[in-house]
Short mmCIF file of C-alpha atoms and ligand atoms in Angstrom, two decimals:
data_model
loop_
_atom_site.label_atom_id
_atom_site.label_comp_id
_atom_site.label_asym_id
_atom_site.label_seq_id
_atom_site.Cartn_x
_atom_site.Cartn_y
_atom_site.Cartn_z
CA MET A 26 6.11 32.85 -10.77
CA THR A 27 2.40 32.65 -11.49
CA ARG A 28 1.19 33.69 -14.93
CA PHE A 29 -2.40 34.75 -15.45
CA ILE A 30 -4.52 33.96 -18.49
CA PHE A 31 -7.79 35.88 -18.74
CA ILE A 32 -10.47 34.32 -20.93
CA THR A 33 -13.27 36.53 -22.22
CA GLY A 34 -16.07 35.74 -24.65
CA GLY A 35 -17.51 37.72 -27.51
CA VAL A 36 -20.38 37.78 -30.03
CA VAL A 37 -22.73 35.32 -28.27
CA SER A 38 -22.92 33.31 -25.08
CA SER A 39 -22.59 29.52 -24.86
CA LEU A 40 -19.40 29.46 -26.92
CA GLY A 41 -17.79 26.92 -24.66
CA LYS A 42 -15.42 29.31 -22.91
CA GLY A 43 -15.51 27.09 -19.86
CA LEU A 44 -14.58 24.03 -21.87
CA GLY A 45 -11.90 25.97 -23.72
CA SER A 46 -10.41 27.15 -20.44
CA ALA A 47 -10.53 23.63 -19.03
CA ALA A 48 -8.89 22.21 -22.17
CA LEU A 49 -6.13 24.83 -22.08
CA GLY A 50 -5.61 23.95 -18.41
CA ALA A 51 -5.18 20.30 -19.38
CA LEU A 52 -2.69 21.22 -22.13
CA LEU A 53 -0.60 23.32 -19.77
CA GLN A 54 -0.60 20.41 -17.32
CA ALA A 55 0.58 18.12 -20.11
CA ARG A 56 3.48 20.53 -20.49
CA GLY A 57 4.36 19.94 -16.86
CA TYR A 58 2.90 23.10 -15.35
CA SER A 59 0.56 23.33 -12.40
CA VAL A 60 -2.71 25.12 -13.07
CA ARG A 61 -5.59 26.66 -11.18
CA LEU A 62 -8.83 27.73 -12.84
CA CYS A 63 -11.33 30.22 -11.59
CA LYS A 64 -14.42 32.00 -12.83
CA LEU A 65 -15.81 35.50 -12.39
CA ASP A 66 -19.57 35.55 -12.88
CA PRO A 67 -21.19 38.91 -13.59
CA TYR A 68 -24.72 38.10 -12.39
CA LEU A 69 -26.10 39.53 -9.14
CA ASN A 70 -26.88 36.33 -7.26
CA VAL A 71 -24.42 35.78 -4.43
CA ASP A 72 -23.91 32.26 -5.76
CA PRO A 73 -25.87 30.06 -8.20
CA GLY A 74 -27.24 27.94 -5.32
CA THR A 75 -30.75 29.34 -5.47
CA MET A 76 -30.93 29.63 -9.27
CA SER A 77 -33.18 27.25 -11.17
CA PRO A 78 -31.33 24.55 -13.08
CA PHE A 79 -33.55 25.55 -16.02
CA GLN A 80 -31.96 29.00 -16.02
CA HIS A 81 -28.42 28.32 -15.16
CA GLY A 82 -27.77 24.62 -15.52
CA GLU A 83 -26.28 22.51 -12.79
CA VAL A 84 -24.92 23.92 -9.56
CA TYR A 85 -21.48 22.47 -9.06
CA VAL A 86 -20.49 21.79 -5.46
CA THR A 87 -16.86 21.99 -4.38
CA GLU A 88 -15.12 19.84 -1.77
CA ASP A 89 -15.22 22.74 0.68
CA GLY A 90 -18.94 23.19 0.23
CA ALA A 91 -19.44 26.10 -2.16
CA GLU A 92 -22.27 26.14 -4.69
CA THR A 93 -20.61 27.28 -7.89
CA ASP A 94 -20.92 27.64 -11.63
CA LEU A 95 -20.98 24.46 -13.69
CA ASP A 96 -17.83 25.51 -15.53
CA LEU A 97 -15.93 24.62 -12.38
CA GLY A 98 -17.05 21.06 -13.08
CA HIS A 99 -15.40 21.21 -16.51
CA TYR A 100 -12.23 22.57 -14.92
CA GLU A 101 -12.10 19.74 -12.43
CA ARG A 102 -12.98 17.04 -14.95
CA PHE A 103 -10.27 18.16 -17.35
CA THR A 104 -7.48 18.94 -14.90
CA GLY A 105 -8.26 16.80 -11.87
CA VAL A 106 -7.56 19.83 -9.67
CA PRO A 107 -10.33 19.95 -7.03
CA ALA A 108 -12.31 23.18 -7.34
CA ARG A 109 -12.44 25.36 -4.25
CA SER A 110 -14.95 27.85 -2.90
CA THR A 111 -12.46 30.59 -3.70
CA ASP A 112 -12.47 29.67 -7.41
CA ASN A 113 -15.80 31.30 -8.26
CA ILE A 114 -17.12 34.74 -7.49
CA THR A 115 -20.15 36.72 -8.62
CA THR A 116 -21.07 40.39 -8.74
CA GLY A 117 -23.45 39.67 -5.87
CA ARG A 118 -20.64 38.31 -3.71
CA ILE A 119 -18.30 41.17 -4.61
CA TYR A 120 -20.89 43.79 -3.65
CA THR A 121 -21.80 41.88 -0.48
CA ASN A 122 -18.14 41.87 0.56
CA VAL A 123 -17.70 45.56 -0.20
CA LEU A 124 -20.89 46.54 1.59
CA GLN A 125 -19.95 44.47 4.64
CA LYS A 126 -16.62 46.30 4.76
CA GLU A 127 -18.38 49.60 4.38
CA ARG A 128 -20.69 48.81 7.31
CA ARG A 129 -17.75 47.68 9.42
CA GLY A 130 -16.15 51.03 8.75
CA ASP A 131 -13.19 49.68 6.79
CA TYR A 132 -13.40 52.49 4.25
CA LEU A 133 -14.17 55.16 6.79
CA GLY A 134 -14.41 58.55 5.18
CA ALA A 135 -14.41 57.30 1.60
CA THR A 136 -17.20 57.42 -0.96
CA ILE A 137 -17.64 53.82 -2.13
CA GLN A 138 -17.43 53.55 -5.91
CA VAL A 139 -17.24 50.90 -8.60
CA ILE A 140 -13.73 52.08 -9.33
CA PRO A 141 -11.74 51.55 -7.15
CA HIS A 142 -13.70 49.66 -4.49
CA ILE A 143 -15.51 47.06 -6.59
CA THR A 144 -12.62 46.64 -8.99
CA ASN A 145 -10.19 46.28 -6.07
CA GLU A 146 -12.36 43.57 -4.57
CA ILE A 147 -12.26 41.72 -7.92
CA LYS A 148 -8.52 42.19 -8.17
CA ASP A 149 -8.08 40.82 -4.64
CA PHE A 150 -10.00 37.73 -5.68
CA ILE A 151 -7.56 37.22 -8.57
CA ALA A 152 -4.42 38.22 -6.65
CA GLU A 153 -5.25 35.74 -3.89
CA LYS A 154 -4.35 33.02 -6.43
CA ASP A 155 -0.86 34.38 -7.02
CA GLY A 156 1.68 31.74 -6.04
CA SER A 157 -0.86 28.90 -5.99
CA ALA A 158 0.06 27.52 -9.44
CA ASP A 159 2.30 28.16 -12.45
CA PHE A 160 -0.74 29.30 -14.40
CA VAL A 161 -3.99 30.78 -13.15
CA LEU A 162 -6.70 30.68 -15.80
CA CYS A 163 -9.43 33.15 -15.06
CA GLU A 164 -12.63 33.00 -17.10
CA ILE A 165 -14.95 35.99 -17.23
CA GLY A 166 -18.58 34.93 -17.55
CA GLY A 167 -20.98 36.64 -19.93
CA THR A 168 -20.23 38.33 -23.22
CA VAL A 169 -18.10 41.40 -23.86
CA GLY A 170 -20.50 44.30 -24.24
CA ASP A 171 -22.80 43.24 -21.39
CA ILE A 172 -23.32 45.99 -18.84
CA GLU A 173 -22.72 43.57 -15.99
CA SER A 174 -19.25 42.57 -17.22
CA LEU A 175 -17.80 46.08 -17.19
CA PRO A 176 -16.31 46.13 -13.67
CA PHE A 177 -14.72 42.74 -14.31
CA LEU A 178 -13.15 43.85 -17.58
CA GLU A 179 -11.87 46.99 -15.93
CA ALA A 180 -10.43 44.93 -13.06
CA ILE A 181 -8.60 42.48 -15.33
CA ARG A 182 -7.30 45.37 -17.43
CA GLN A 183 -5.84 46.98 -14.31
CA PHE A 184 -4.53 43.66 -13.05
CA GLY A 185 -2.84 42.89 -16.36
CA ASN A 186 -1.27 46.29 -16.36
CA GLU A 187 0.00 45.91 -12.82
CA VAL A 188 1.64 42.50 -13.27
CA GLY A 189 2.85 43.34 -16.78
CA PRO A 190 2.74 41.46 -20.09
CA ALA A 191 5.23 38.82 -18.95
CA ARG A 192 2.64 37.59 -16.46
CA ALA A 193 -0.73 38.31 -18.06
CA LEU A 194 -2.32 37.14 -21.29
CA PHE A 195 -5.74 37.97 -22.68
CA LEU A 196 -7.49 35.29 -24.68
CA HIS A 197 -10.79 36.03 -26.38
CA VAL A 198 -13.25 33.37 -27.55
CA THR A 199 -15.43 34.40 -30.48
CA LEU A 200 -17.77 33.00 -33.08
CA LEU A 201 -17.46 32.95 -36.85
CA PRO A 202 -21.02 32.40 -38.04
CA TYR A 203 -21.58 30.63 -41.34
CA ILE A 204 -23.92 32.48 -43.70
CA PRO A 205 -25.35 29.96 -46.17
CA ALA A 206 -26.36 32.59 -48.77
CA ALA A 207 -22.80 33.88 -48.94
CA GLY A 208 -21.33 30.42 -48.49
CA GLU A 209 -18.75 31.70 -46.05
CA LEU A 210 -17.79 32.20 -42.43
CA LYS A 211 -18.12 35.81 -41.35
CA THR A 212 -15.36 37.58 -39.46
CA LYS A 213 -17.14 40.88 -38.84
CA PRO A 214 -18.72 40.00 -35.46
CA THR A 215 -15.26 38.98 -34.25
CA GLN A 216 -13.78 42.26 -35.45
CA HIS A 217 -16.47 44.18 -33.60
CA SER A 218 -16.09 42.18 -30.45
CA VAL A 219 -12.33 42.76 -30.40
CA LYS A 220 -12.93 46.44 -31.06
CA GLU A 221 -15.29 46.55 -28.08
CA LEU A 222 -12.72 44.84 -25.89
CA MET A 223 -10.07 47.32 -27.05
CA SER A 224 -12.36 50.18 -26.08
CA TYR A 225 -12.06 48.92 -22.50
CA GLY A 226 -8.30 48.96 -22.83
CA ILE A 227 -7.86 45.22 -23.31
CA ARG A 228 -6.02 43.98 -26.36
CA PRO A 229 -6.58 40.25 -26.80
CA GLN A 230 -3.42 38.43 -27.82
CA ILE A 231 -4.97 35.12 -28.78
CA LEU A 232 -8.33 34.54 -30.42
CA LEU A 233 -10.08 31.23 -30.15
CA CYS A 234 -12.53 31.22 -33.05
CA ARG A 235 -15.48 28.88 -32.76
CA ALA A 236 -16.87 27.75 -36.10
CA ASP A 237 -18.87 24.86 -37.46
CA ARG A 238 -16.53 24.30 -40.41
CA PRO A 239 -12.86 24.81 -41.26
CA ILE A 240 -11.64 28.40 -41.26
CA GLU A 241 -9.83 29.25 -44.49
CA GLU A 242 -6.34 30.78 -44.43
CA GLU A 243 -7.80 33.91 -45.97
CA GLU A 244 -10.19 34.40 -43.06
CA ARG A 245 -7.50 33.79 -40.48
CA ARG A 246 -5.31 36.35 -42.21
CA LYS A 247 -8.15 38.83 -42.32
CA ILE A 248 -8.94 38.44 -38.62
CA GLY A 249 -5.27 38.82 -37.75
CA LEU A 250 -5.02 41.94 -39.85
CA PHE A 251 -8.14 43.66 -38.57
CA CYS A 252 -7.69 42.64 -34.96
CA ASN A 253 -3.99 43.42 -34.81
CA ILE A 254 -3.06 39.87 -33.86
CA PRO A 255 -0.40 37.59 -35.38
CA GLU A 256 -2.13 35.21 -37.75
CA GLU A 257 -0.88 32.13 -35.89
CA ASN A 258 -2.62 33.45 -32.77
CA VAL A 259 -5.97 33.17 -34.53
CA ILE A 260 -6.81 29.65 -33.43
CA PRO A 261 -9.66 27.76 -35.14
CA ALA A 262 -11.87 26.01 -32.60
CA LEU A 263 -14.18 23.76 -34.53
CA ASP A 264 -17.04 21.68 -33.17
CA VAL A 265 -15.93 18.17 -32.22
CA PRO A 266 -17.92 14.98 -31.64
CA THR A 267 -16.80 14.58 -28.01
CA ILE A 268 -15.75 17.32 -25.59
CA TYR A 269 -12.77 15.19 -24.55
CA GLU A 270 -11.33 15.78 -27.99
CA VAL A 271 -11.08 19.51 -27.34
CA PRO A 272 -7.59 19.43 -25.77
CA LEU A 273 -6.32 17.44 -28.76
CA THR A 274 -7.82 19.70 -31.43
CA TYR A 275 -6.75 22.91 -29.69
CA HIS A 276 -3.27 21.52 -29.39
CA ALA A 277 -3.25 20.57 -33.07
CA GLU A 278 -4.27 24.13 -33.92
CA GLY A 279 -1.42 25.49 -31.83
CA LEU A 280 -3.24 27.00 -28.84
CA ASP A 281 -0.81 25.97 -26.12
CA LYS A 282 2.16 26.61 -28.41
CA GLN A 283 1.05 30.19 -28.96
CA VAL A 284 0.43 30.66 -25.24
CA MET A 285 4.01 29.54 -24.59
CA LYS A 286 5.30 31.82 -27.31
CA THR A 287 3.35 34.83 -26.06
CA PHE A 288 4.80 34.36 -22.58
CA GLY A 289 8.27 33.77 -24.04
CA LEU A 290 8.41 30.23 -22.66
CA ASP A 291 10.09 27.25 -24.32
CA ASP A 292 7.89 25.20 -26.57
CA ALA A 293 8.54 21.63 -25.40
CA PRO A 294 8.06 19.47 -28.49
CA ASP A 295 7.44 16.17 -26.71
CA LEU A 296 4.01 16.85 -25.30
CA ASP A 297 2.38 13.63 -24.08
CA LEU A 298 -1.35 13.70 -24.72
CA GLY A 299 -1.67 9.92 -24.55
CA THR A 300 -4.34 10.06 -21.83
CA TRP A 301 -6.63 12.22 -23.96
CA GLU A 302 -5.96 10.15 -27.06
CA ARG A 303 -6.93 6.99 -25.18
CA ILE A 304 -10.12 8.59 -23.84
CA VAL A 305 -11.17 9.82 -27.28
CA ARG A 306 -10.41 6.45 -28.86
CA ARG A 307 -12.63 4.75 -26.28
CA VAL A 308 -15.48 7.24 -26.73
CA LYS A 309 -15.36 6.92 -30.50
CA ASN A 310 -15.04 3.14 -30.70
CA PRO A 311 -17.47 1.57 -28.26
CA GLU A 312 -17.92 -2.19 -28.38
CA SER A 313 -21.62 -1.96 -27.58
CA GLU A 314 -24.30 0.36 -26.31
CA VAL A 315 -26.47 0.70 -23.21
CA LYS A 316 -29.56 2.78 -22.77
CA ILE A 317 -30.01 4.62 -19.47
CA ALA A 318 -33.24 6.37 -18.51
CA ILE A 319 -32.81 9.51 -16.42
CA VAL A 320 -36.08 10.18 -14.67
CA GLY A 321 -35.94 13.77 -13.56
CA LYS A 322 -37.60 17.10 -13.91
CA TYR A 323 -35.05 19.38 -15.49
CA THR A 324 -34.94 17.19 -18.55
CA ASN A 325 -35.32 19.99 -21.11
CA LEU A 326 -31.95 21.51 -20.48
CA ALA A 327 -29.05 19.08 -20.82
CA ASP A 328 -26.84 21.40 -18.73
CA SER A 329 -29.05 20.80 -15.68
CA TYR A 330 -27.43 17.41 -15.24
CA LYS A 331 -24.01 18.24 -16.67
CA SER A 332 -21.82 16.32 -14.23
CA LEU A 333 -24.24 13.42 -14.21
CA ASN A 334 -24.18 13.10 -17.99
CA GLU A 335 -20.40 13.20 -17.98
CA ALA A 336 -20.09 10.68 -15.14
CA LEU A 337 -22.30 8.27 -17.09
CA ILE A 338 -20.09 8.75 -20.14
CA HIS A 339 -17.05 8.05 -17.93
CA GLY A 340 -18.72 4.84 -16.77
CA GLY A 341 -19.14 4.00 -20.46
CA ILE A 342 -15.48 4.74 -21.19
CA ALA A 343 -14.46 2.31 -18.45
CA ASN A 344 -16.74 -0.41 -19.85
CA LYS A 345 -16.01 0.32 -23.53
CA VAL A 346 -19.67 1.05 -24.21
CA LYS A 347 -21.59 3.96 -25.56
CA VAL A 348 -24.07 5.26 -22.99
CA LYS A 349 -27.24 6.52 -24.60
CA LEU A 350 -29.08 8.87 -22.27
CA HIS A 351 -32.82 8.91 -22.41
CA PHE A 352 -34.26 11.81 -20.40
CA ILE A 353 -37.79 11.29 -19.17
CA GLU A 354 -39.88 13.90 -17.42
CA SER A 355 -40.88 12.10 -14.22
CA SER A 356 -44.44 13.39 -14.18
CA VAL A 357 -45.31 11.03 -17.06
CA PHE A 358 -45.15 8.17 -14.56
CA GLU A 359 -47.99 9.75 -12.63
CA THR A 360 -50.39 8.95 -15.45
CA ASP A 361 -48.77 6.55 -17.90
CA ASN A 362 -47.82 2.93 -17.64
CA PRO A 363 -44.05 2.88 -16.83
CA GLU A 364 -43.65 0.13 -19.40
CA ASP A 365 -44.51 2.60 -22.17
CA HIS A 366 -41.45 4.68 -21.39
CA LEU A 367 -39.02 2.29 -19.77
CA LYS A 368 -39.33 -0.83 -21.87
CA GLY A 369 -35.93 -1.83 -23.16
CA VAL A 370 -33.84 0.52 -21.01
CA HIS A 371 -30.86 -1.12 -19.33
CA GLY A 372 -30.65 1.12 -16.31
CA ILE A 373 -32.85 3.66 -14.53
CA LEU A 374 -31.40 6.64 -12.74
CA VAL A 375 -33.31 9.08 -10.55
CA PRO A 376 -31.05 12.11 -10.07
CA GLY A 377 -31.00 14.93 -7.53
CA GLY A 378 -33.99 17.23 -7.40
CA PHE A 379 -35.99 19.65 -5.35
CA GLY A 380 -39.67 20.05 -4.56
CA GLU A 381 -42.80 18.00 -4.81
CA ARG A 382 -43.52 18.28 -8.52
CA GLY A 383 -42.83 15.02 -10.28
CA ALA A 384 -41.94 13.18 -7.05
CA GLU A 385 -44.77 10.64 -7.32
CA GLY A 386 -43.62 9.82 -10.83
CA LYS A 387 -40.12 9.17 -9.58
CA ILE A 388 -41.46 6.85 -6.90
CA ASN A 389 -43.34 4.90 -9.58
CA ALA A 390 -40.20 4.67 -11.71
CA VAL A 391 -38.28 3.28 -8.70
CA LYS A 392 -40.99 0.67 -8.20
CA TYR A 393 -40.70 -0.42 -11.82
CA ALA A 394 -36.90 -0.74 -11.55
CA ARG A 395 -37.15 -2.70 -8.29
CA GLU A 396 -39.83 -5.09 -9.46
CA ARG A 397 -38.34 -5.69 -12.91
CA ASN A 398 -34.79 -6.16 -11.63
CA ILE A 399 -33.51 -3.31 -13.79
CA PRO A 400 -30.31 -1.67 -12.49
CA PHE A 401 -31.36 1.34 -10.43
CA PHE A 402 -29.26 4.26 -9.27
CA GLY A 403 -30.81 6.90 -7.00
CA ILE A 404 -28.85 10.04 -6.34
CA CYS A 405 -29.75 12.34 -3.44
CA PHE A 406 -33.46 12.99 -4.09
CA GLY A 407 -33.36 9.69 -5.99
CA LEU A 408 -32.35 7.86 -2.81
CA GLN A 409 -35.07 9.64 -0.84
CA MET A 410 -37.68 8.55 -3.40
CA ALA A 411 -36.38 4.97 -3.30
CA VAL A 412 -36.84 4.96 0.46
CA LEU A 413 -40.38 6.29 0.15
CA GLU A 414 -41.16 3.64 -2.46
CA ALA A 415 -39.95 0.83 -0.18
CA ALA A 416 -41.77 2.30 2.80
CA ARG A 417 -45.06 2.56 0.96
CA ASN A 418 -45.01 -0.60 -1.10
CA LEU A 419 -43.04 -2.99 1.11
CA CYS A 420 -43.31 -1.75 4.70
CA GLY A 421 -46.95 -0.79 4.43
CA ILE A 422 -46.44 2.83 5.47
CA LYS A 423 -48.93 4.01 2.89
CA ASP A 424 -48.56 7.73 3.57
CA ALA A 425 -44.74 7.76 3.73
CA THR A 426 -43.49 11.12 2.50
CA SER A 427 -40.88 13.83 2.88
CA SER A 428 -41.23 17.03 4.90
CA GLU A 429 -40.04 18.79 1.74
CA PHE A 430 -43.55 18.22 0.37
CA GLU A 431 -46.56 20.17 1.44
CA SER A 432 -48.93 17.26 1.66
CA GLY A 433 -49.13 15.61 5.07
CA GLY A 434 -48.15 12.05 5.89
CA GLU A 435 -45.50 10.15 7.78
CA HIS A 436 -42.14 11.81 7.32
CA LEU A 437 -39.57 9.15 6.47
CA VAL A 438 -37.51 11.91 4.96
CA GLY A 439 -37.24 14.95 7.16
CA ILE A 440 -35.59 18.32 7.33
CA MET A 441 -32.14 18.11 8.74
CA THR A 442 -31.54 20.60 11.53
CA GLU A 443 -28.36 19.25 13.05
CA TRP A 444 -25.29 17.45 11.78
CA THR A 445 -21.57 17.27 12.43
CA LYS A 446 -18.84 18.79 10.32
CA ASP A 447 -15.20 18.49 11.35
CA ASN A 448 -16.30 17.65 14.91
CA GLU A 449 -18.45 20.73 15.14
CA LYS A 450 -22.21 20.77 15.33
CA GLN A 451 -23.94 22.49 12.42
CA LYS A 452 -27.38 23.79 13.27
CA ARG A 453 -30.20 25.03 11.05
CA GLY A 454 -33.67 26.18 11.91
CA GLU A 455 -36.62 25.39 9.67
CA ASP A 456 -36.89 29.09 8.88
CA THR A 457 -33.26 29.92 8.02
CA ASP A 458 -32.28 31.37 4.63
CA LEU A 459 -32.53 29.02 1.66
CA GLY A 460 -29.24 30.20 0.12
CA GLY A 461 -26.08 28.42 1.25
CA THR A 462 -27.67 26.62 4.19
CA MET A 463 -27.79 23.05 2.97
CA ARG A 464 -25.45 20.30 4.05
CA LEU A 465 -22.83 21.10 1.46
CA GLY A 466 -19.49 19.74 0.35
CA ALA A 467 -17.41 16.75 1.32
CA TYR A 468 -18.43 14.55 4.25
CA PRO A 469 -17.02 11.16 5.18
CA ALA A 470 -19.13 8.03 5.36
CA LYS A 471 -18.59 4.50 6.70
CA LEU A 472 -19.65 1.57 4.57
CA SER A 473 -20.66 -1.83 5.97
CA ALA A 474 -18.03 -4.46 5.29
CA GLY A 475 -19.32 -7.05 2.85
CA SER A 476 -21.89 -4.72 1.29
CA LYS A 477 -22.14 -4.19 -2.44
CA VAL A 478 -20.96 -0.58 -2.12
CA ALA A 479 -17.93 -1.62 -0.06
CA GLU A 480 -17.05 -4.01 -2.87
CA ILE A 481 -17.55 -1.29 -5.50
CA TYR A 482 -15.46 1.26 -3.62
CA ASP A 483 -12.99 -1.44 -2.58
CA GLY A 484 -12.99 -0.08 0.95
CA THR A 485 -15.23 1.06 3.78
CA ASP A 486 -14.16 4.69 4.25
CA ILE A 487 -15.27 7.19 1.67
CA SER A 488 -15.75 10.92 1.30
CA GLU A 489 -18.29 12.39 -1.08
CA ARG A 490 -19.86 15.74 -1.82
CA HIS A 491 -23.33 16.62 -0.58
CA ARG A 492 -26.01 19.14 -1.36
CA HIS A 493 -29.23 18.49 0.49
CA ARG A 494 -31.50 19.83 3.17
CA TYR A 495 -33.50 16.69 3.97
CA GLU A 496 -32.40 13.25 5.08
CA VAL A 497 -33.76 9.75 5.50
CA ASN A 498 -34.82 9.24 9.11
CA ILE A 499 -32.50 6.62 10.62
CA ASN A 500 -35.27 5.50 13.00
CA TYR A 501 -36.92 3.63 10.12
CA ARG A 502 -33.81 1.56 9.52
CA GLU A 503 -35.10 -1.66 11.09
CA GLN A 504 -38.41 -1.54 9.29
CA LEU A 505 -36.79 -0.91 5.92
CA GLU A 506 -34.02 -3.45 6.42
CA ALA A 507 -36.62 -6.08 7.25
CA GLN A 508 -37.86 -5.48 3.69
CA GLY A 509 -34.44 -5.80 2.10
CA MET A 510 -33.50 -2.11 1.94
CA ILE A 511 -30.08 -2.23 3.60
CA PHE A 512 -28.50 0.90 5.08
CA SER A 513 -24.99 0.08 3.90
CA GLY A 514 -23.41 3.50 4.38
CA LEU A 515 -23.80 5.91 7.29
CA SER A 516 -22.21 9.12 8.52
CA PRO A 517 -19.36 8.30 10.93
CA ASP A 518 -21.57 9.07 13.95
CA GLY A 519 -24.11 6.57 12.61
CA LYS A 520 -26.91 9.15 12.52
CA LEU A 521 -27.33 9.98 8.84
CA PRO A 522 -28.08 7.34 6.23
CA GLU A 523 -25.75 7.85 3.27
CA ILE A 524 -26.39 4.73 1.17
CA CYS A 525 -29.17 2.20 0.78
CA GLU A 526 -28.94 -0.91 -1.34
CA ARG A 527 -30.93 -4.03 -1.99
CA ALA A 528 -29.30 -7.44 -1.73
CA ASP A 529 -32.16 -9.13 -3.61
CA HIS A 530 -31.69 -7.06 -6.76
CA PRO A 531 -28.94 -7.16 -9.43
CA TRP A 532 -28.01 -3.49 -8.86
CA PHE A 533 -30.09 -1.21 -6.70
CA ILE A 534 -28.18 1.56 -4.96
CA GLY A 535 -29.26 4.94 -3.64
CA VAL A 536 -26.79 7.50 -2.31
CA GLN A 537 -27.50 10.69 -0.40
CA TYR A 538 -24.49 12.42 -1.96
CA HIS A 539 -23.48 13.36 -5.51
CA PRO A 540 -20.83 10.95 -6.78
CA GLU A 541 -21.06 12.48 -10.26
CA LEU A 542 -19.21 15.59 -9.06
CA LYS A 543 -15.97 13.71 -8.57
CA SER A 544 -15.95 11.56 -11.70
CA LYS A 545 -13.34 12.28 -14.36
CA PRO A 546 -12.80 10.79 -17.81
CA PHE A 547 -9.35 9.58 -16.75
CA ASP A 548 -10.61 8.51 -13.31
CA PRO A 549 -14.26 7.39 -13.61
CA HIS A 550 -16.23 7.15 -10.40
CA PRO A 551 -16.50 3.51 -9.23
CA LEU A 552 -20.28 3.73 -8.74
CA PHE A 553 -20.78 4.83 -12.34
CA VAL A 554 -18.38 2.19 -13.63
CA SER A 555 -20.30 -0.45 -11.71
CA PHE A 556 -23.74 0.88 -12.71
CA ILE A 557 -22.87 0.89 -16.40
CA LYS A 558 -21.38 -2.59 -16.04
CA ALA A 559 -24.69 -3.76 -14.54
CA ALA A 560 -26.56 -2.04 -17.39
CA LEU A 561 -24.32 -3.84 -19.87
CA GLU A 562 -25.20 -7.15 -18.23
CA GLN A 563 -28.86 -6.18 -18.37
CA SER A 564 -28.52 -5.40 -22.08
CA ARG A 565 -27.34 -8.94 -22.66
CA LEU A 566 -30.46 -10.29 -20.98
CA VAL A 567 -33.05 -8.35 -22.96
N1 LIG B 26 -34.43 18.11 -2.20
C1 LIG B 26 -33.66 17.13 -1.50
C2 LIG B 26 -33.00 17.71 -0.26
O1 LIG B 26 -32.80 18.89 -0.19
C3 LIG B 26 -32.62 16.49 -2.39
C4 LIG B 26 -31.58 17.45 -2.84
C5 LIG B 26 -30.80 16.93 -4.02
O2 LIG B 26 -31.23 16.02 -4.70
N2 LIG B 26 -29.66 17.51 -4.27
O3 LIG B 26 -32.64 16.97 0.62
#
């Protein structure tokens, strides 16, 4: 029997609902249950694929090629359960589905309304997960009180009512702000938020209260009293130094215990959280430190590179080092001496990116890493820039560029109009929609035996997730390889370059895919483990 846990948020956004959901998922797994996590996003975009990383943070790509909310990355990193395209839905998608049905004539005769047509579509999305796990955790994006969230709240209310209290639980995440003048944490916003939720017919049974300092018994009692919730279901959720500590602290505060109790399930006393304890111990007690420069363009918002940051931390966990991330806006390398910004870093990473702005700076940063023998990791756009750098500075193709850029030149990186997925040809025109038309999701690649990447992966067959529209032109292989840029990974049909590496450099690898999406704290991605190891070696040299 599948039980459903609905997670809403109140008071303010950015409370870490996604992390909380992921941590609860991990705790339920530790109790021996299977879990599935999904997210309902109230914004109108069909998916976050076309949203700026500045606005919405990273776009997380699933194995089956959906562009989804970054919270799905948290879910996967904490539970190891691969996220699927059917785990994230937006208002835009819901309306698109309903309107397509309306055009097809599926509702013939009916007037299409938010209730029941939109709410039914939302409920179908949730019901589709019935039977897929012991627990389905369903996070509602946004904050209670937002206009956009209303149909979702109505849908989960109805759903909860239909499956009954034995199978549905409502968990609300709120904030207790600290008011310095009063010297206390305030419970009023939480009371109001719960009241608002109740006005939609949803009575939260567990409150996860975010606060920056311990919540006194008196405040817990007060919240319980005013919100009509047993005091032990008011769970303090304090800030912690590492996100991987969240499962441990929530467990210590009784979150999973109260979930069990609310569902009338046995509270198994012998919960093994050894994996999380080991991870936290490693994060908190590094033996040394490495400094990694991330040369990108969304460097103002840490969430833009969420999975990347985490994957680097995972690489640090594996090597027992603290990874200090140093974000550098790539355009500085268009004017400044790279030395001024990169002196003393132990590794340089050029992450994924889109568009021409800052590209020249990235190429200059690659050059610095190559010439100074500093470990270099290029991801997606980063690989493309590494290829342009080699073409211009080693092969003598001075005007080497990408067709993604407006300026003319020789296109070593070009728009991809044809590729193979599951033995079927995928075709795109240059003028097709931008949304959802990239090469997306998991694709296999073949690595050359004896290459550095084959050694790192300990094998020659891999599968990694992609999100790109342009590719390195394979016809330049010979010219680039003559200059030491080895094409050590290709698509199985040999047409698409997936990996380039340099044999004459301590660690220089560019990949066309996004390895960071599959890294987990308990299963760090081999490329990140190896990159951080190389950075550690570099740190011993300088
Ligand atoms: N803009 C490049 C492309 O579409 C790289 C994309 C990326 O880095 N994810 O091919």
